[in-house]
């Protein structure tokens, strides 16, 4: 097979390819990537640039890692894929064991699917089916905090921020859930007890119709790259238990060390009833996600009609994806990841704190391997990207946010 030149790729792309959140035939053509190694992307024009986005936050060990490549080579020679209905396999079993071991103890049941959005769909379905199983079908709404982001499918769009969640276009067809103001205290030191009031009041008033609270623990990602105090999570957990509402922690962006803890719920020492994992679950190599829950939830669903969780994607628990996920998790745990993330945090602070005084900058914040410069005005993505690439870095700003992960 002869290779296409970068120009031919761009031409076909311009004619036929649709990119995320972009028009067809957009004015700013995407950059061609010809290969990637470590932290570097090699562009079609021969430049090598540092990927400061970790490919939308998932590529935790870098590109083309020999151990991860090897895991895929070994698995592909055995079996690339097999259906999960009625069949099972070693990669799924080993990965499930690992996830159960690493996440909070009560999370014992694992449902694999193919993307973060679907993992959240499954979490929502679990929560609704749990209450139906207990004869409480009136509990059919969710509560969430503003500025959240949980995916692009219809059930997930309904719990993204209704204003800046990129989905307001569909407001009329989305189910209506409860939104409460997001906490603004960035840390426990600055905790202000009034922050939990909107959630408390909503639960007090509407708990009979609320199946679950869904939130991104500690870091709200695509909805604004905001950090909030672990105390909020502790109190939210206590309120969910008090009012008989399940808690769903969407750890798709925060999982696997990104915030300095293996999972962000560890900052607060809480156990959610349902947890979603994705992105760096496979170290960014393949599309795989997981929804974990407690035996209480999985058994209520399984022991009541229709006796099963009503979900089953074709590529569920894909053996290649599970194999690379196991290798990536072993690689993470075999290294001194805590010190390395703490080192990245320190470097980001040193590098970014000087911008805080710039008149165009509203805020600079850093947590774990996440560094954010929030501007006062929106950035022109194309212009900013070109300047950054001239400095050897790939970043993708959105709105007023310039950030790295
Ligand atoms: N939840 C969170 C917190 C996310 O950050 C994302 C993706 N940015 C998703 C869900 C959706 O994941 P995916 O893009 O794999 O569907």
Short mmCIF file of C-alpha atoms and ligand atoms in Angstrom, two decimals:
data_model
loop_
_atom_site.label_atom_id
_atom_site.label_comp_id
_atom_site.label_asym_id
_atom_site.label_seq_id
_atom_site.Cartn_x
_atom_site.Cartn_y
_atom_site.Cartn_z
CA UNK A 1 0.00 0.00 0.00
CA UNK A 2 1.50 3.35 -0.98
CA UNK A 3 1.28 6.10 1.63
CA UNK A 4 -0.64 9.28 1.10
CA UNK A 5 1.33 12.52 1.23
CA UNK A 6 0.33 15.07 3.92
CA UNK A 7 -1.17 17.19 1.13
CA UNK A 8 -3.31 14.28 -0.12
CA UNK A 9 -4.48 13.58 3.46
CA UNK A 10 -5.46 17.21 3.91
CA UNK A 11 -7.31 17.23 0.60
CA UNK A 12 -9.38 14.13 1.44
CA UNK A 13 -9.93 15.48 4.95
CA UNK A 14 -11.22 18.78 3.58
CA UNK A 15 -13.61 16.99 1.22
CA UNK A 16 -14.97 14.24 3.44
CA UNK A 17 -14.01 14.34 7.10
CA UNK A 18 -15.98 15.80 9.92
CA UNK A 19 -14.00 16.78 13.04
CA UNK A 20 -15.33 17.22 16.59
CA UNK A 21 -17.21 20.43 17.16
CA UNK A 22 -16.15 21.70 13.72
CA UNK A 23 -17.99 22.59 10.54
CA UNK A 24 -17.49 20.50 7.40
CA UNK A 25 -15.01 22.33 5.14
CA UNK A 26 -13.89 24.45 8.11
CA UNK A 27 -11.77 27.53 7.54
CA UNK A 28 -8.96 26.14 9.72
CA UNK A 29 -7.71 22.82 8.36
CA UNK A 30 -6.54 20.27 10.95
CA UNK A 31 -2.82 19.53 11.22
CA UNK A 32 -1.70 16.17 9.84
CA UNK A 33 0.09 13.89 12.35
CA UNK A 34 2.37 11.31 10.78
CA UNK A 35 3.60 9.55 13.93
CA UNK A 36 3.98 10.02 17.67
CA UNK A 37 6.53 8.91 20.26
CA UNK A 38 6.80 9.72 23.96
CA UNK A 39 5.41 13.22 24.44
CA UNK A 40 6.01 14.19 20.80
CA UNK A 41 3.71 14.41 17.82
CA UNK A 42 5.39 14.43 14.43
CA UNK A 43 3.43 16.69 12.08
CA UNK A 44 3.08 16.21 8.35
CA UNK A 45 5.48 19.11 7.72
CA UNK A 46 8.20 17.31 9.72
CA UNK A 47 7.95 19.40 12.91
CA UNK A 48 8.01 17.55 16.23
CA UNK A 49 5.88 19.22 18.90
CA UNK A 50 5.10 18.38 22.52
CA UNK A 51 1.52 17.20 22.98
CA UNK A 52 0.36 19.28 25.95
CA UNK A 53 -3.18 17.86 25.61
CA UNK A 54 -2.23 14.19 26.13
CA UNK A 55 -4.72 13.57 23.31
CA UNK A 56 -7.70 14.92 25.20
CA UNK A 57 -6.27 13.87 28.55
CA UNK A 58 -5.94 10.14 28.01
CA UNK A 59 -2.36 9.42 26.92
CA UNK A 60 -0.80 9.01 30.37
CA UNK A 61 2.34 7.07 29.37
CA UNK A 62 3.01 8.86 26.09
CA UNK A 63 2.80 7.53 22.55
CA UNK A 64 4.29 4.34 21.20
CA UNK A 65 5.26 2.89 24.57
CA UNK A 66 7.09 -0.43 24.10
CA UNK A 67 5.29 -2.20 27.00
CA UNK A 68 1.88 -1.12 25.79
CA UNK A 69 2.68 -1.97 22.17
CA UNK A 70 3.84 -5.40 23.31
CA UNK A 71 0.62 -6.06 25.23
CA UNK A 72 -1.35 -5.41 22.04
CA UNK A 73 0.94 -7.55 19.89
CA UNK A 74 0.57 -10.46 22.30
CA UNK A 75 -3.19 -10.17 22.51
CA UNK A 76 -3.82 -9.74 18.79
CA UNK A 77 -2.12 -13.05 18.11
CA UNK A 78 -4.62 -14.73 20.44
CA UNK A 79 -7.90 -12.93 19.72
CA UNK A 80 -8.69 -9.38 18.64
CA UNK A 81 -12.33 -9.51 19.64
CA UNK A 82 -15.10 -11.78 20.77
CA UNK A 83 -18.68 -11.03 21.81
CA UNK A 84 -19.24 -10.69 25.57
CA UNK A 85 -22.78 -12.05 25.56
CA UNK A 86 -22.42 -15.57 26.96
CA UNK A 87 -18.61 -15.57 26.55
CA UNK A 88 -15.81 -14.28 28.76
CA UNK A 89 -12.01 -14.07 28.60
CA UNK A 90 -8.83 -13.52 30.58
CA UNK A 91 -8.19 -9.84 29.67
CA UNK A 92 -11.67 -8.85 30.92
CA UNK A 93 -11.33 -10.94 34.09
CA UNK A 94 -7.88 -9.59 34.91
CA UNK A 95 -8.88 -6.00 34.24
CA UNK A 96 -12.06 -6.30 36.32
CA UNK A 97 -10.00 -7.70 39.20
CA UNK A 98 -7.58 -4.81 38.97
CA UNK A 99 -10.29 -2.15 38.89
CA UNK A 100 -12.09 -3.69 41.85
CA UNK A 101 -8.79 -3.79 43.75
CA UNK A 102 -7.87 -0.16 43.00
CA UNK A 103 -11.21 1.63 43.39
CA UNK A 104 -13.09 2.09 46.69
CA UNK A 105 -13.77 -1.28 48.31
CA UNK A 106 -17.54 -1.35 47.96
CA UNK A 107 -17.34 -1.11 44.14
CA UNK A 108 -17.42 -4.78 43.13
CA UNK A 109 -19.40 -5.06 39.90
CA UNK A 110 -17.88 -3.90 36.59
CA UNK A 111 -19.67 -3.16 33.32
CA UNK A 112 -17.36 -2.53 30.33
CA UNK A 113 -18.38 -0.42 27.37
CA UNK A 114 -16.73 1.52 24.60
CA UNK A 115 -16.55 5.22 25.46
CA UNK A 116 -16.85 7.67 28.30
CA UNK A 117 -20.26 8.92 27.22
CA UNK A 118 -21.61 5.38 27.11
CA UNK A 119 -20.14 4.64 30.55
CA UNK A 120 -22.15 7.59 31.87
CA UNK A 121 -25.26 6.39 29.99
CA UNK A 122 -24.80 3.02 31.68
CA UNK A 123 -24.36 4.68 35.08
CA UNK A 124 -27.61 6.60 34.61
CA UNK A 125 -29.37 3.45 33.46
CA UNK A 126 -28.05 1.56 36.52
CA UNK A 127 -29.35 4.26 38.84
CA UNK A 128 -32.80 4.33 37.21
CA UNK A 129 -33.06 0.55 37.06
CA UNK A 130 -32.00 0.26 40.71
CA UNK A 131 -34.94 2.36 41.84
CA UNK A 132 -37.34 0.61 39.44
CA UNK A 133 -36.16 -2.70 40.93
CA UNK A 134 -36.99 -1.40 44.41
CA UNK A 135 -40.45 -0.36 43.25
CA UNK A 136 -39.63 3.35 43.25
CA UNK A 137 -40.07 4.20 39.58
CA UNK A 138 -40.94 7.78 40.57
CA UNK A 139 -37.23 8.34 41.15
CA UNK A 140 -36.52 9.13 37.52
CA UNK A 141 -34.63 12.43 37.62
CA UNK A 142 -31.02 13.31 38.29
CA UNK A 143 -29.41 16.17 40.11
CA UNK A 144 -26.07 17.60 39.05
CA UNK A 145 -23.90 20.65 39.56
CA UNK A 146 -23.56 23.45 37.04
CA UNK A 147 -20.43 23.67 34.84
CA UNK A 148 -20.35 19.90 34.51
CA UNK A 149 -19.56 17.86 31.43
CA UNK A 150 -20.45 14.18 31.06
CA UNK A 151 -20.51 13.43 27.33
CA UNK A 152 -22.19 14.06 24.00
CA UNK A 153 -24.96 11.43 23.84
CA UNK A 154 -28.52 12.41 24.70
CA UNK A 155 -28.72 11.17 28.29
CA UNK A 156 -25.30 12.68 29.06
CA UNK A 157 -26.06 16.00 27.33
CA UNK A 158 -28.98 16.36 29.72
CA UNK A 159 -26.59 16.54 32.68
CA UNK A 160 -24.00 18.81 31.04
CA UNK A 161 -24.13 22.47 32.04
CA UNK A 162 -27.29 23.81 30.37
CA UNK A 163 -25.57 27.07 29.34
CA UNK A 164 -21.89 26.41 28.67
CA UNK A 165 -22.22 22.65 28.16
CA UNK A 166 -22.17 23.00 24.35
CA UNK A 167 -25.61 21.37 24.06
CA UNK A 168 -28.14 24.13 24.73
CA UNK A 169 -29.33 23.69 21.13
CA UNK A 170 -31.07 20.48 22.20
CA UNK A 171 -32.61 21.83 25.39
CA UNK A 172 -36.16 21.20 24.15
CA UNK A 173 -35.67 17.49 23.56
CA UNK A 174 -33.49 16.65 26.56
CA UNK A 175 -34.97 15.25 29.77
CA UNK A 176 -35.20 17.89 32.50
CA UNK A 177 -32.98 17.34 35.52
CA UNK A 178 -32.13 19.42 38.57
CA UNK A 179 -29.09 21.71 38.41
CA UNK A 180 -27.52 23.29 41.48
CA UNK A 181 -24.82 25.94 41.65
CA UNK A 182 -21.35 24.46 41.55
CA UNK A 183 -19.07 24.93 44.55
CA UNK A 184 -16.57 27.74 44.15
CA UNK A 185 -14.27 26.99 47.12
CA UNK A 186 -11.11 25.62 45.56
CA UNK A 187 -9.86 23.87 48.71
CA UNK A 188 -10.86 22.70 52.20
CA UNK A 189 -8.85 25.56 53.73
CA UNK A 190 -11.23 28.02 52.06
CA UNK A 191 -14.37 25.95 52.71
CA UNK A 192 -17.53 27.95 53.21
CA UNK A 193 -20.46 26.01 54.65
CA UNK A 194 -23.03 27.82 52.49
CA UNK A 195 -21.62 26.09 49.38
CA UNK A 196 -23.52 22.89 50.03
CA UNK A 197 -26.88 24.66 50.58
CA UNK A 198 -28.14 24.55 46.95
CA UNK A 199 -27.65 20.78 46.86
CA UNK A 200 -29.14 20.30 50.33
CA UNK A 201 -32.23 22.34 49.46
CA UNK A 202 -32.80 20.57 46.14
CA UNK A 203 -32.47 17.15 47.76
CA UNK A 204 -34.72 18.17 50.63
CA UNK A 205 -37.42 19.35 48.23
CA UNK A 206 -37.16 16.80 45.41
CA UNK A 207 -35.50 13.64 46.73
CA UNK A 208 -38.63 11.54 46.07
CA UNK A 209 -38.13 12.05 42.32
CA UNK A 210 -34.29 11.98 42.27
CA UNK A 211 -32.50 8.74 41.41
CA UNK A 212 -28.92 9.99 41.59
CA UNK A 213 -26.51 12.86 41.95
CA UNK A 214 -23.93 12.87 39.16
CA UNK A 215 -20.76 14.93 39.30
CA UNK A 216 -17.11 15.06 38.32
CA UNK A 217 -15.18 14.77 41.59
CA UNK A 218 -12.75 17.62 42.43
CA UNK A 219 -12.15 18.75 38.82
CA UNK A 220 -14.90 19.90 36.49
CA UNK A 221 -13.23 19.35 33.12
CA UNK A 222 -14.72 20.35 29.78
CA UNK A 223 -17.31 22.54 31.52
CA UNK A 224 -14.66 25.02 32.69
CA UNK A 225 -11.57 23.29 34.15
CA UNK A 226 -12.64 24.25 37.68
CA UNK A 227 -11.34 22.70 40.91
CA UNK A 228 -13.40 22.43 44.09
CA UNK A 229 -12.98 21.43 47.73
CA UNK A 230 -13.06 17.77 48.84
CA UNK A 231 -15.36 18.90 51.68
CA UNK A 232 -18.11 19.47 49.10
CA UNK A 233 -17.82 15.84 48.03
CA UNK A 234 -17.91 14.60 51.65
CA UNK A 235 -21.05 16.58 52.40
CA UNK A 236 -22.65 15.63 49.08
CA UNK A 237 -21.99 11.96 49.87
CA UNK A 238 -23.60 12.34 53.30
CA UNK A 239 -26.63 14.11 51.82
CA UNK A 240 -27.11 11.38 49.19
CA UNK A 241 -27.15 8.75 51.93
CA UNK A 242 -29.50 10.83 54.07
CA UNK A 243 -32.00 11.42 51.25
CA UNK A 244 -31.84 8.00 49.55
CA UNK A 245 -30.17 9.17 46.36
CA UNK A 246 -27.34 7.30 44.60
CA UNK A 247 -24.07 9.08 43.95
CA UNK A 248 -22.40 8.73 40.54
CA UNK A 249 -18.75 9.85 40.34
CA UNK A 250 -17.68 10.54 36.77
CA UNK A 251 -13.91 9.89 36.99
CA UNK A 252 -13.47 9.69 33.22
CA UNK A 253 -11.15 12.71 33.16
CA UNK A 254 -9.77 12.51 36.71
CA UNK A 255 -9.00 8.79 37.00
CA UNK A 256 -5.57 7.18 37.02
CA UNK A 257 -3.54 9.79 38.81
CA UNK A 258 -4.41 12.96 36.93
CA UNK A 259 -5.21 14.96 40.08
CA UNK A 260 -2.41 13.54 42.25
CA UNK A 261 -4.57 10.72 43.66
CA UNK A 262 -5.32 7.54 41.75
CA UNK A 263 -8.99 8.55 41.72
CA UNK A 264 -10.26 12.01 42.64
CA UNK A 265 -12.79 10.65 45.17
CA UNK A 266 -9.74 9.72 47.28
CA UNK A 267 -9.18 13.44 48.01
CA UNK A 268 -12.39 13.23 50.03
CA UNK A 269 -12.14 9.60 51.16
CA UNK A 270 -15.63 8.82 49.91
CA UNK A 271 -17.20 5.86 48.10
CA UNK A 272 -19.69 6.65 45.36
CA UNK A 273 -22.42 4.13 44.53
CA UNK A 274 -21.43 4.18 40.86
CA UNK A 275 -18.14 5.22 39.27
CA UNK A 276 -17.34 5.85 35.57
CA UNK A 277 -13.86 5.33 34.13
CA UNK A 278 -12.60 5.96 30.60
CA UNK A 279 -9.93 8.00 28.78
CA UNK A 280 -6.66 6.89 30.45
CA UNK A 281 -8.15 3.51 31.41
CA UNK A 282 -6.27 2.17 28.35
CA UNK A 283 -3.45 4.73 28.70
CA UNK A 284 -5.11 6.41 25.73
CA UNK A 285 -4.44 3.51 23.37
CA UNK A 286 -7.95 2.30 22.63
CA UNK A 287 -11.54 3.18 23.29
CA UNK A 288 -12.73 1.46 26.46
CA UNK A 289 -14.71 2.60 29.47
CA UNK A 290 -16.10 1.00 32.59
CA UNK A 291 -18.96 1.62 34.99
CA UNK A 292 -18.43 0.16 38.44
CA UNK A 293 -21.03 -0.24 41.13
CA UNK A 294 -21.72 -1.84 44.49
CA UNK A 295 -23.24 -5.26 45.10
CA UNK A 296 -26.27 -3.50 46.57
CA UNK A 297 -26.99 -1.89 43.18
CA UNK A 298 -25.98 -4.81 40.95
CA UNK A 299 -27.96 -7.32 43.02
CA UNK A 300 -31.10 -5.19 43.19
CA UNK A 301 -31.01 -4.90 39.40
CA UNK A 302 -30.22 -8.59 38.88
CA UNK A 303 -32.71 -10.00 41.38
CA UNK A 304 -35.74 -8.08 40.16
CA UNK A 305 -37.55 -8.08 36.81
CA UNK A 306 -36.34 -8.04 34.08
CA UNK A 307 -33.40 -9.62 35.95
CA UNK A 308 -30.63 -7.97 33.95
CA UNK A 309 -29.06 -4.61 33.27
CA UNK A 310 -30.58 -3.64 29.94
CA UNK A 311 -27.40 -2.80 28.05
CA UNK A 312 -24.93 -4.67 25.83
CA UNK A 313 -22.61 -2.99 23.32
CA UNK A 314 -21.05 -5.05 20.49
CA UNK A 315 -17.50 -4.18 21.49
CA UNK A 316 -18.05 -4.59 25.22
CA UNK A 317 -14.84 -5.69 27.03
CA UNK A 318 -12.86 -5.82 23.79
CA UNK A 319 -9.86 -8.09 24.57
CA UNK A 320 -7.30 -5.82 22.88
CA UNK A 321 -8.50 -2.81 24.84
CA UNK A 322 -8.60 -4.78 28.11
CA UNK A 323 -5.05 -6.08 27.52
CA UNK A 324 -3.56 -2.67 26.92
CA UNK A 325 -5.50 -1.33 29.92
CA UNK A 326 -3.95 -3.98 32.19
CA UNK A 327 -0.44 -3.24 30.87
CA UNK A 328 -0.95 0.51 31.32
CA UNK A 329 -2.22 0.17 34.89
CA UNK A 330 0.68 -2.13 35.79
CA UNK A 331 3.09 0.35 34.26
CA UNK A 332 1.54 3.19 36.27
CA UNK A 333 1.62 1.30 39.55
CA UNK A 334 5.15 -0.02 39.05
CA UNK A 335 6.55 3.51 38.83
CA UNK A 336 6.66 6.32 41.38
CA UNK A 337 3.67 8.04 39.81
CA UNK A 338 2.77 10.07 42.92
CA UNK A 339 6.16 11.77 42.95
CA UNK A 340 6.07 12.26 39.20
CA UNK A 341 2.63 13.89 39.26
CA UNK A 342 3.72 16.01 42.25
CA UNK A 343 6.80 17.01 40.20
CA UNK A 344 4.62 17.97 37.22
CA UNK A 345 2.38 19.98 39.58
CA UNK A 346 5.39 21.88 40.89
CA UNK A 347 6.74 22.55 37.40
CA UNK A 348 3.36 23.78 36.20
CA UNK A 349 3.14 26.18 39.16
CA UNK A 350 6.63 27.50 38.55
CA UNK A 351 5.95 27.93 34.85
CA UNK A 352 2.45 29.40 35.03
CA UNK A 353 2.21 31.46 38.23
CA UNK A 354 3.95 34.44 36.57
CA UNK A 355 0.95 34.83 34.25
CA UNK A 356 -1.40 35.50 37.17
CA UNK A 357 -0.48 39.20 37.19
CA UNK A 358 -0.96 39.67 33.46
CA UNK A 359 -3.88 42.03 32.77
CA UNK A 360 -5.39 39.62 30.21
CA UNK A 361 -5.40 36.73 32.70
CA UNK A 362 -8.29 36.14 35.10
CA UNK A 363 -6.86 33.15 37.00
CA UNK A 364 -4.08 30.59 37.04
CA UNK A 365 -4.70 27.23 38.72
CA UNK A 366 -2.84 23.96 38.97
CA UNK A 367 -3.80 20.58 40.40
CA UNK A 368 -1.78 17.41 39.85
CA UNK A 369 -0.93 17.18 36.17
CA UNK A 370 -3.47 19.86 35.20
CA UNK A 371 -2.45 23.46 34.55
CA UNK A 372 -5.00 26.12 33.61
CA UNK A 373 -4.65 29.74 32.52
CA UNK A 374 -8.09 31.35 32.42
CA UNK A 375 -8.15 34.49 30.29
CA UNK A 376 -10.53 37.43 30.67
CA UNK A 377 -11.59 37.21 27.01
CA UNK A 378 -12.06 34.19 24.71
CA UNK A 379 -8.98 33.12 22.78
CA UNK A 380 -8.90 32.77 19.02
CA UNK A 381 -8.20 29.05 18.80
CA UNK A 382 -6.54 29.07 15.36
CA UNK A 383 -4.28 32.04 16.09
CA UNK A 384 -3.32 30.74 19.54
CA UNK A 385 -2.60 27.26 18.21
CA UNK A 386 -0.34 28.58 15.48
CA UNK A 387 1.68 30.65 17.96
CA UNK A 388 1.99 27.69 20.32
CA UNK A 389 3.06 25.35 17.51
CA UNK A 390 5.75 27.85 16.52
CA UNK A 391 6.97 27.37 20.12
CA UNK A 392 6.87 23.59 19.72
CA UNK A 393 3.71 22.83 21.71
CA UNK A 394 0.31 21.42 20.77
CA UNK A 395 -2.56 22.79 22.89
CA UNK A 396 -6.22 23.26 22.13
CA UNK A 397 -7.66 26.22 23.99
CA UNK A 398 -11.40 26.54 24.36
CA UNK A 399 -13.29 29.70 25.20
CA UNK A 400 -11.29 31.63 27.78
CA UNK A 401 -9.26 28.59 28.81
CA UNK A 402 -5.73 27.70 27.86
CA UNK A 403 -4.78 24.54 29.68
CA UNK A 404 -2.53 21.52 29.67
CA UNK A 405 -3.06 18.00 30.99
N1 LIG B 1 -17.17 12.55 31.31
C1 LIG B 1 -16.13 13.38 31.45
C2 LIG B 1 -15.82 13.95 32.80
C3 LIG B 1 -15.35 13.73 30.35
O1 LIG B 1 -14.33 14.59 30.50
C4 LIG B 1 -15.67 13.18 29.08
C5 LIG B 1 -14.86 13.51 27.83
N2 LIG B 1 -14.23 14.71 27.81
C6 LIG B 1 -16.75 12.29 28.98
C7 LIG B 1 -17.47 12.00 30.12
C8 LIG B 1 -17.13 11.67 27.68
O2 LIG B 1 -16.18 10.73 27.27
P1 LIG B 1 -16.05 10.29 25.75
O3 LIG B 1 -15.56 11.47 25.00
O4 LIG B 1 -15.08 9.14 25.76
O5 LIG B 1 -17.42 9.85 25.30
#
